[in-house]
PDB file of C-alpha atoms in Angstrom:
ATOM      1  CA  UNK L   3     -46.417 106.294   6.240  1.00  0.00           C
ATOM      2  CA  UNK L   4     -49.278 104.282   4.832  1.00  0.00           C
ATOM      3  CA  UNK L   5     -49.649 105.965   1.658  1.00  0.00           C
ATOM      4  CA  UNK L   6     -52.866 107.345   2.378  1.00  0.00           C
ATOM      5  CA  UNK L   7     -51.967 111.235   2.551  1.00  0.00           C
ATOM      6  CA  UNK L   8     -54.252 113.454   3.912  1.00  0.00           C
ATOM      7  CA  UNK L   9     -54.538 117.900   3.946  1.00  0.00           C
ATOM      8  CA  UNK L  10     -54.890 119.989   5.808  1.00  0.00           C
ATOM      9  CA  UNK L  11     -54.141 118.035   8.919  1.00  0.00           C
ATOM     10  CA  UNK L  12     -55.834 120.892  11.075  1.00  0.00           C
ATOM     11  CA  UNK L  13     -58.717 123.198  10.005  1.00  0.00           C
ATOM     12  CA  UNK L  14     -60.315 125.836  11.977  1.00  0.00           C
ATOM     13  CA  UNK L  15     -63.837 127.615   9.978  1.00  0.00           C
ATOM     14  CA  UNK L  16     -67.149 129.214  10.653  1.00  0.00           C
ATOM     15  CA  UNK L  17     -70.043 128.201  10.365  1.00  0.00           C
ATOM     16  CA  UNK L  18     -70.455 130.261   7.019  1.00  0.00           C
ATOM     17  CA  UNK L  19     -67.274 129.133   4.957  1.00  0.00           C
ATOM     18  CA  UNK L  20     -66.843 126.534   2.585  1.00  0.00           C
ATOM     19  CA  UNK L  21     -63.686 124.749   2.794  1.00  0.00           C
ATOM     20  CA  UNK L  22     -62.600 121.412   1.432  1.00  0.00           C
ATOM     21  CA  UNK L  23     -60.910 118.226   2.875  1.00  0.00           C
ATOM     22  CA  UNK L  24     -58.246 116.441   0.318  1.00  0.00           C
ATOM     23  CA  UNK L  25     -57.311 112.504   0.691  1.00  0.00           C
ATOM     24  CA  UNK L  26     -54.813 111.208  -1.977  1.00  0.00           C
ATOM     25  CA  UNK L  27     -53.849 107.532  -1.808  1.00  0.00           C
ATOM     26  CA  UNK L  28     -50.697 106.244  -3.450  1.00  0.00           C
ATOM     27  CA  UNK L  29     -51.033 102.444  -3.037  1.00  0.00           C
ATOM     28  CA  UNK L  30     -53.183 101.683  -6.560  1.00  0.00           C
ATOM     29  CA  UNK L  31     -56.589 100.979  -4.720  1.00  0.00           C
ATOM     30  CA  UNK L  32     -60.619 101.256  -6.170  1.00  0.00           C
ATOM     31  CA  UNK L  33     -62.265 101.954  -3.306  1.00  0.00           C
ATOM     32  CA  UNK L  34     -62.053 105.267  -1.055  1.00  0.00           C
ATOM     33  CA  UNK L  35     -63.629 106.104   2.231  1.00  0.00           C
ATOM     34  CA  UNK L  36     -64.791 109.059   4.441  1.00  0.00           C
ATOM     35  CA  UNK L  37     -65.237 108.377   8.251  1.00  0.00           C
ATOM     36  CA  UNK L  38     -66.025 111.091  11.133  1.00  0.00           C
ATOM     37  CA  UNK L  39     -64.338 109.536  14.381  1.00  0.00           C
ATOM     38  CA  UNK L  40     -65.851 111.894  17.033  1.00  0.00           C
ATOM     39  CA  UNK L  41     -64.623 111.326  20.602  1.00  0.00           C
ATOM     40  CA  UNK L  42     -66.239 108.560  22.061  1.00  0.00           C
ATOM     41  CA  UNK L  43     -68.215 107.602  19.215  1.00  0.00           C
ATOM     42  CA  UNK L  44     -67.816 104.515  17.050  1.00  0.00           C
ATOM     43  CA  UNK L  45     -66.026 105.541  13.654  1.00  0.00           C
ATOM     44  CA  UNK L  46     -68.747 106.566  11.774  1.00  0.00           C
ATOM     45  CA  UNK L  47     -68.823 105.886   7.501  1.00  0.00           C
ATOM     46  CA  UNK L  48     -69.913 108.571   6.035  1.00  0.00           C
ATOM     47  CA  UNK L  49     -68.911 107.835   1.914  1.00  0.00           C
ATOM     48  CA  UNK L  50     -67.374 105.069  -0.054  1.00  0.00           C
ATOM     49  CA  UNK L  51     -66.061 105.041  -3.376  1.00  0.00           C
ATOM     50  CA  UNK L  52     -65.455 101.905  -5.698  1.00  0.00           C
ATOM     51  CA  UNK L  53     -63.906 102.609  -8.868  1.00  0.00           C
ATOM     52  CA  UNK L  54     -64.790 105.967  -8.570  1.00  0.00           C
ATOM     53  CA  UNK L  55     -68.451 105.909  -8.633  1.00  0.00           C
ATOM     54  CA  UNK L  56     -70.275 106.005  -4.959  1.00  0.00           C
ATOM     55  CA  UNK L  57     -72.074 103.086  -3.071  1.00  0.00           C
ATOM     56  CA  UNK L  58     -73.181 103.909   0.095  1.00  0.00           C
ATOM     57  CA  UNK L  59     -73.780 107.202   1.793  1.00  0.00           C
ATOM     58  CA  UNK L  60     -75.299 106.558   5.373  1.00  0.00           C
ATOM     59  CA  UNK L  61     -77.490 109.375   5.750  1.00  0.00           C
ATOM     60  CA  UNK L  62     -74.804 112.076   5.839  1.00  0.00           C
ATOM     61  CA  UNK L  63     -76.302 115.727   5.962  1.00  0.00           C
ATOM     62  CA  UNK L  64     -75.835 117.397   2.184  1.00  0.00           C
ATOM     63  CA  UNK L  65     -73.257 120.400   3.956  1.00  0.00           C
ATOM     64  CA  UNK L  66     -71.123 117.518   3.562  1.00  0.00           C
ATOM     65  CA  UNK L  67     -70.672 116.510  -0.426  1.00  0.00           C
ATOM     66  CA  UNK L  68     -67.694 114.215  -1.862  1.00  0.00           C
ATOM     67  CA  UNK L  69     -65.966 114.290  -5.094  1.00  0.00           C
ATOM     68  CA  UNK L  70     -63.981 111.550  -6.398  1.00  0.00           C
ATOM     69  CA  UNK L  71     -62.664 112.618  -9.758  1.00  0.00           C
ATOM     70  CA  UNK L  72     -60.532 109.377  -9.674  1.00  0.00           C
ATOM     71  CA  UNK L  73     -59.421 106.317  -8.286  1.00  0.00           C
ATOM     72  CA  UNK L  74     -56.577 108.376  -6.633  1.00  0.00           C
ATOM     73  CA  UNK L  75     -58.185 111.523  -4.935  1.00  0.00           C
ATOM     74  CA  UNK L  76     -60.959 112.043  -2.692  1.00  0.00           C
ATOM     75  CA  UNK L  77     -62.464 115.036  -1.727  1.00  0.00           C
ATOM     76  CA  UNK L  78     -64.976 116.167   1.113  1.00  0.00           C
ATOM     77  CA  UNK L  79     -66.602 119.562   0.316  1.00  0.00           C
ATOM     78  CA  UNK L  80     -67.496 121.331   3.546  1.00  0.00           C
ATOM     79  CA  UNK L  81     -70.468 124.177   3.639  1.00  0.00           C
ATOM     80  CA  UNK L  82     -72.607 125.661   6.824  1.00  0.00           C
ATOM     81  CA  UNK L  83     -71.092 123.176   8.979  1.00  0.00           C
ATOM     82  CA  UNK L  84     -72.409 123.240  12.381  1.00  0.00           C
ATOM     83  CA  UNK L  85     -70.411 123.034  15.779  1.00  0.00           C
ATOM     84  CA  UNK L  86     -71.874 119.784  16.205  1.00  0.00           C
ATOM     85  CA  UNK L  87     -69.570 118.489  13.014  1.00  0.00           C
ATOM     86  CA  UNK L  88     -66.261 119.294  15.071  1.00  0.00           C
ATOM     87  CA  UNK L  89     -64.257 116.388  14.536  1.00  0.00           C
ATOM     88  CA  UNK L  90     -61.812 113.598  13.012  1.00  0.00           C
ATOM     89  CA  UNK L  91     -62.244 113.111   9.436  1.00  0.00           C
ATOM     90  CA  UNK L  92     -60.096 110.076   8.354  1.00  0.00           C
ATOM     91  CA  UNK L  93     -59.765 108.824   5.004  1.00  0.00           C
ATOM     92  CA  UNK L  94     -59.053 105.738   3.874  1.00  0.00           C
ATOM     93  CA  UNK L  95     -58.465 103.091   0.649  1.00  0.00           C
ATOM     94  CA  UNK L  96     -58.406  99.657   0.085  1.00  0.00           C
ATOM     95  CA  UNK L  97     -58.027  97.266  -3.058  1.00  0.00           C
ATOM     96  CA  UNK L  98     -62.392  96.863  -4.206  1.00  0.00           C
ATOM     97  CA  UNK L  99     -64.373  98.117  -1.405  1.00  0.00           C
ATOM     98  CA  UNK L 100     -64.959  94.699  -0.352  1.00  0.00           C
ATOM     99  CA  UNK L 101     -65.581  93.999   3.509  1.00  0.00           C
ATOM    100  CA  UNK L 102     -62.955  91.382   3.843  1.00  0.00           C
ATOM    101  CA  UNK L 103     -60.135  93.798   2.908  1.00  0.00           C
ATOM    102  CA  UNK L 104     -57.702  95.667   5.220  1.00  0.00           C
ATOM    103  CA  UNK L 105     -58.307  99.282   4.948  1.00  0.00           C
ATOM    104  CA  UNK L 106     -55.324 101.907   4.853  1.00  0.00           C
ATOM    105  CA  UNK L 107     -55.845 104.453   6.624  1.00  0.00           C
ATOM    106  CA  UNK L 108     -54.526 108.218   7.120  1.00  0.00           C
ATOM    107  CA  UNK L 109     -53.572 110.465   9.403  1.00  0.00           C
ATOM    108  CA  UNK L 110     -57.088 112.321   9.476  1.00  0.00           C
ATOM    109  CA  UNK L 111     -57.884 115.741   9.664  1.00  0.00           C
ATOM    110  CA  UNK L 112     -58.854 117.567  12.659  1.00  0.00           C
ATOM    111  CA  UNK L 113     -61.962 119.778  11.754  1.00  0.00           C
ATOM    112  CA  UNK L 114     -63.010 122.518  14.470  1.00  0.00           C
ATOM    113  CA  UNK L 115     -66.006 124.447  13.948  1.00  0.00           C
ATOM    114  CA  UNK L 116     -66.870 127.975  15.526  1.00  0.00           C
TER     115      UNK L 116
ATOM    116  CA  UNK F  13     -77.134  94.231  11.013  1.00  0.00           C
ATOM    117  CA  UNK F  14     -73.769  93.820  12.063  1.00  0.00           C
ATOM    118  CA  UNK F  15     -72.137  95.552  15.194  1.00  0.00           C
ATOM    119  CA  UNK F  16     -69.498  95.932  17.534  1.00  0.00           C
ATOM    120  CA  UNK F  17     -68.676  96.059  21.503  1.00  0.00           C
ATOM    121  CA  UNK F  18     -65.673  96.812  23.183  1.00  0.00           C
ATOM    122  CA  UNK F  19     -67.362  97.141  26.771  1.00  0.00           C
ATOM    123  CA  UNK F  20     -64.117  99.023  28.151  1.00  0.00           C
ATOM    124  CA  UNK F  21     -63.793 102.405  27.682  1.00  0.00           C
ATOM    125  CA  UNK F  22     -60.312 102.979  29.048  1.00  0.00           C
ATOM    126  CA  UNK F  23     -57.556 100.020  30.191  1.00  0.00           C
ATOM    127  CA  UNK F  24     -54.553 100.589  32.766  1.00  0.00           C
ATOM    128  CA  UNK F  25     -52.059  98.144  32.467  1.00  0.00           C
ATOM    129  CA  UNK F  26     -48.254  98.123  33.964  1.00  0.00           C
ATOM    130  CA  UNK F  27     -45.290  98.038  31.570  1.00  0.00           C
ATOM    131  CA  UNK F  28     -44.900  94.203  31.450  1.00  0.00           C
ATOM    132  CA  UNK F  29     -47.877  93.091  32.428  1.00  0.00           C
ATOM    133  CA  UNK F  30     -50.229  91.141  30.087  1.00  0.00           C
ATOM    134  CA  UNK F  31     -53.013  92.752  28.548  1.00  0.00           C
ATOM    135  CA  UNK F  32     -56.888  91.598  27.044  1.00  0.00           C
ATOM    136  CA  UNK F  33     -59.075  94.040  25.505  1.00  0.00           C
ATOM    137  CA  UNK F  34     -62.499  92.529  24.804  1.00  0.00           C
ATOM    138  CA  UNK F  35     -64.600  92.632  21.307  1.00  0.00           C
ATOM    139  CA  UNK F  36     -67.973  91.151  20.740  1.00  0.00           C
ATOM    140  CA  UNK F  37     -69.695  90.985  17.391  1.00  0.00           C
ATOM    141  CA  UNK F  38     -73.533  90.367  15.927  1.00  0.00           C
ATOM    142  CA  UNK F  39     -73.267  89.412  12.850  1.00  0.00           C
ATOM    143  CA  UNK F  40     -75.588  86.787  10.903  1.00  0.00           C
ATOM    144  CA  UNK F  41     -73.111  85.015   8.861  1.00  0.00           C
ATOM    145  CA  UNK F  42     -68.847  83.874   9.382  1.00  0.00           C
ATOM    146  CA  UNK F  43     -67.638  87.333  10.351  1.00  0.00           C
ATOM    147  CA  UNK F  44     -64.649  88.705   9.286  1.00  0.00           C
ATOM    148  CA  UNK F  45     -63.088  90.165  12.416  1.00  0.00           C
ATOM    149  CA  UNK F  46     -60.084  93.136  12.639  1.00  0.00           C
ATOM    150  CA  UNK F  47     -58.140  94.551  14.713  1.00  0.00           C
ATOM    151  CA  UNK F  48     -56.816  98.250  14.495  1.00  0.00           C
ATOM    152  CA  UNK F  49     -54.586 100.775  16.466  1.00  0.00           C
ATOM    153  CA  UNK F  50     -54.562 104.603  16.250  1.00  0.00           C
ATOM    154  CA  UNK F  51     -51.779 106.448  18.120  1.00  0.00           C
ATOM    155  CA  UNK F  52     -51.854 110.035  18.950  1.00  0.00           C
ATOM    156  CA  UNK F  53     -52.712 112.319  16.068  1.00  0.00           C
ATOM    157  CA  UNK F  54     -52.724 109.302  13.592  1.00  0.00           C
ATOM    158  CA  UNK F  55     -54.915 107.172  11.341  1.00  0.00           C
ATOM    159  CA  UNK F  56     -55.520 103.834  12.160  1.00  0.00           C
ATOM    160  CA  UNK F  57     -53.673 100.666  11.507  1.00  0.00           C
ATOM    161  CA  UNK F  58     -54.433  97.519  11.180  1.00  0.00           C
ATOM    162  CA  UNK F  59     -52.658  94.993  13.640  1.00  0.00           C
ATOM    163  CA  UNK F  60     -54.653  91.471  12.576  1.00  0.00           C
ATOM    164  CA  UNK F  61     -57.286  89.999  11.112  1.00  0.00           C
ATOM    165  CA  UNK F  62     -59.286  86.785  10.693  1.00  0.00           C
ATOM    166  CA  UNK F  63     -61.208  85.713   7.570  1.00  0.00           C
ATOM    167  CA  UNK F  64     -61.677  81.982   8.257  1.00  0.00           C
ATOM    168  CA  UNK F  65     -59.410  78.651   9.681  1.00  0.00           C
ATOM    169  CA  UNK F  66     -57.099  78.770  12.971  1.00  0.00           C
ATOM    170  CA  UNK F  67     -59.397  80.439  15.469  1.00  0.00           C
ATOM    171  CA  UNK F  68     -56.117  82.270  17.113  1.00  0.00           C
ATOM    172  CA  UNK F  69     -54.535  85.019  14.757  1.00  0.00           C
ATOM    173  CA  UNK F  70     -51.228  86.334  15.226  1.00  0.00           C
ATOM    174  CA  UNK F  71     -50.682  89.856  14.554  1.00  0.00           C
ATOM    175  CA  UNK F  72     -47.801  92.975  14.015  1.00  0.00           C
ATOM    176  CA  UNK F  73     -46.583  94.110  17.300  1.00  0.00           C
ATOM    177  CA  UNK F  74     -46.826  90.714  19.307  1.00  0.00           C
ATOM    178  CA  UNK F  75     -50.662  90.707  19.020  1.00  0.00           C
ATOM    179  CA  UNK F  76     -52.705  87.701  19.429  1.00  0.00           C
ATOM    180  CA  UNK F  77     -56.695  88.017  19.131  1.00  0.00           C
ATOM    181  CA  UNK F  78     -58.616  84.782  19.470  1.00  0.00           C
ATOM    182  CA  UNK F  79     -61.738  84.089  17.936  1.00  0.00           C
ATOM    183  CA  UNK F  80     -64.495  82.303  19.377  1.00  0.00           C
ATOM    184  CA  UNK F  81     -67.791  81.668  17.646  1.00  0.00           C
ATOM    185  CA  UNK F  82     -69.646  80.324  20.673  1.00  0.00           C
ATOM    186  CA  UNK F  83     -69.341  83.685  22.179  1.00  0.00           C
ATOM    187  CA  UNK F  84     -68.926  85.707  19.441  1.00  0.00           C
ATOM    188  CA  UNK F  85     -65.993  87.454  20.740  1.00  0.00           C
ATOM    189  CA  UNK F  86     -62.712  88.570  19.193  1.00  0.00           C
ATOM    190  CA  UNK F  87     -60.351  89.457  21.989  1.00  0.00           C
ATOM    191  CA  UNK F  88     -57.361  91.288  21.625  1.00  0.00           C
ATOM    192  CA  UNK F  89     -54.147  89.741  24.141  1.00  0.00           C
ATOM    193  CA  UNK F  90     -50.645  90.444  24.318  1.00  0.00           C
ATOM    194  CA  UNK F  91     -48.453  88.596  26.861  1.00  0.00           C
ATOM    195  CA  UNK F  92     -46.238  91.848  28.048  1.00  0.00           C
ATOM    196  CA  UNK F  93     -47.154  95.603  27.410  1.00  0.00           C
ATOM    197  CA  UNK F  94     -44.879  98.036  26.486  1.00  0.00           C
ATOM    198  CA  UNK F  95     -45.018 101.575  27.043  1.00  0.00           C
ATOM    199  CA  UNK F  96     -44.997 102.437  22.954  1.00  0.00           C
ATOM    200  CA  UNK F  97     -48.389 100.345  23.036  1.00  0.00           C
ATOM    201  CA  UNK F  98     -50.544 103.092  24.851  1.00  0.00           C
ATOM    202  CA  UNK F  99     -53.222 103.669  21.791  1.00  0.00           C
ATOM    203  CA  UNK F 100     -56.745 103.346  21.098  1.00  0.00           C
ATOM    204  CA  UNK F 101     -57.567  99.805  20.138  1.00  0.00           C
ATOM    205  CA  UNK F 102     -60.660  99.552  18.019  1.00  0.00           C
ATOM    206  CA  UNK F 103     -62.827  96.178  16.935  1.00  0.00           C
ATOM    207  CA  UNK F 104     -64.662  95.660  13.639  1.00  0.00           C
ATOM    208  CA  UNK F 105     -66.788  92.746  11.847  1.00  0.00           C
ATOM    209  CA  UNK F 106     -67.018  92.866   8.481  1.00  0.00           C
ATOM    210  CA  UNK F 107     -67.887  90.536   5.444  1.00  0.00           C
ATOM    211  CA  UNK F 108     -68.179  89.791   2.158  1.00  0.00           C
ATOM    212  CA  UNK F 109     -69.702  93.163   0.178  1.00  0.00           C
ATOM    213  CA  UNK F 110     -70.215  94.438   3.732  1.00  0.00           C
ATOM    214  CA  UNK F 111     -67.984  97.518   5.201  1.00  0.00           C
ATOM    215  CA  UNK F 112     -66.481  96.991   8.192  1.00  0.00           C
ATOM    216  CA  UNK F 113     -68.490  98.630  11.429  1.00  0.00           C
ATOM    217  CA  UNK F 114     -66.407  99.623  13.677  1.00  0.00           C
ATOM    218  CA  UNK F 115     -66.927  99.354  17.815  1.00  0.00           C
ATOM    219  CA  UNK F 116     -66.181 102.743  20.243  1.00  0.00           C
ATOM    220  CA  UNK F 117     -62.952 101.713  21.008  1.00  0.00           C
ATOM    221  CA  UNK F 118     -60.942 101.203  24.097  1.00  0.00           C
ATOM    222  CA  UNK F 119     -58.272 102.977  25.181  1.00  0.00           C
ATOM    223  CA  UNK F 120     -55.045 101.912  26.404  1.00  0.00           C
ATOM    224  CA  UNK F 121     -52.767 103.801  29.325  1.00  0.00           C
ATOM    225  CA  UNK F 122     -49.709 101.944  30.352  1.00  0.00           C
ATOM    226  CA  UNK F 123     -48.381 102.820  33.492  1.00  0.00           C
ATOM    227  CA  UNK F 124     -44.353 102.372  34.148  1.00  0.00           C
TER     228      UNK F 124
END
């Protein structure tokens, strides 16, 4: 358990739903991340959070869009997905978003899209 | 930009037999270099890291990496694999304000 908790662990959807990913860390951290891990692909950052308020998005495709309503919770809002965006979504935490810091990581949820 | 390689895609090792799995880094200033595992169906956690002093880190697990700046690498060893090691090992460089990048990562089979 590394007190990054992560739902649903599995989701199956269509192209034409909206669903949303939840991440809830219990370890007091600032700073919250979304990563895509697709097989044989680097882990890829997608979001970070510090204190809340976001500081980077790498050029992630608006069907996905985060909420972070506080220092706890992290959300990833899922619309139109395509096939293509069948994968790993991890979350993680760590203390200030800092790139010295050990990041806590959970258990990730496995996305399929039809 | 920073960035990682782990030029192995897949290792086979025998239960008891030492292991290396190989990280290279590009990065313009003192990296800060990690180490993480991710077993089945799991997130990934960290085994070691190095910020800065003795270039050889221990880590959890009986992990060693080594760090050495002339050829900016950041291998991984362990002197005898066991079978509850078979994972995907995966590199980063980080520092300072930067996010760690992460490298494809390399995965482990350990045969008995």
């Amino acid at each position: 358990e590394t007190g990054v908790t992560q739902t649903p662990r599995h989701l199956v959807m269509g192209m034409t739903n909206k669903k949303s990913l939840k991440c809830e860390q219990h370890l007091g951290h600032n700073a919250m991340y979304w990563y895509k891990q697709s097989a044989k692909k680097p882990l890829e950052l997608m979001f970070v959070y510090s204190l809340e308020e976001r500081v980077e998005n790498n050029s992630v495709p608006s069907r996905f869009s985060p909420e972070c309503p506080n220092s706890s919770h992290l959300f990833l809002h899922l619309h139109t997905l395509q096939p293509e965006d069948s994968a790993l979504y991890l979350c993680a935490s760590s203390q200030e978003g800092r790139g010295d810091e050990k990041l806590f990581f959970g258990s990730g949820t496995q996305l399929s899209v039809l | 930009a920073q960035s990682v390689t782990q030029p192995d895609i897949h290792i086979t090792v025998s239960e008891g037999a030492s292991l290396e799995l190989r990280c290279n880094y590009s990065y313009g200033a003192t990296p800060y270099l990690f180490w993480y595992v991710q077993s089945p169906g799991q997130g990934l956690q960290l085994l070691l890291k190095y910020f800065s002093g003795d270039t050889l880190v221990q880590g959890i697990k009986g992990f060693e990496a080594e760090f050495k700046r002339s050829q900016s690498s950041f291998n991984l060893r362990k002197p005898s694999v066991h079978w509850s090691d078979a994972a995907e090992y995966f590199c980063a460089v980080g520092g300072g304000s930067y996010i760690p990048t992460f490298g494809r990562g390399t995965s482990l089979i350990v045969h008995p």
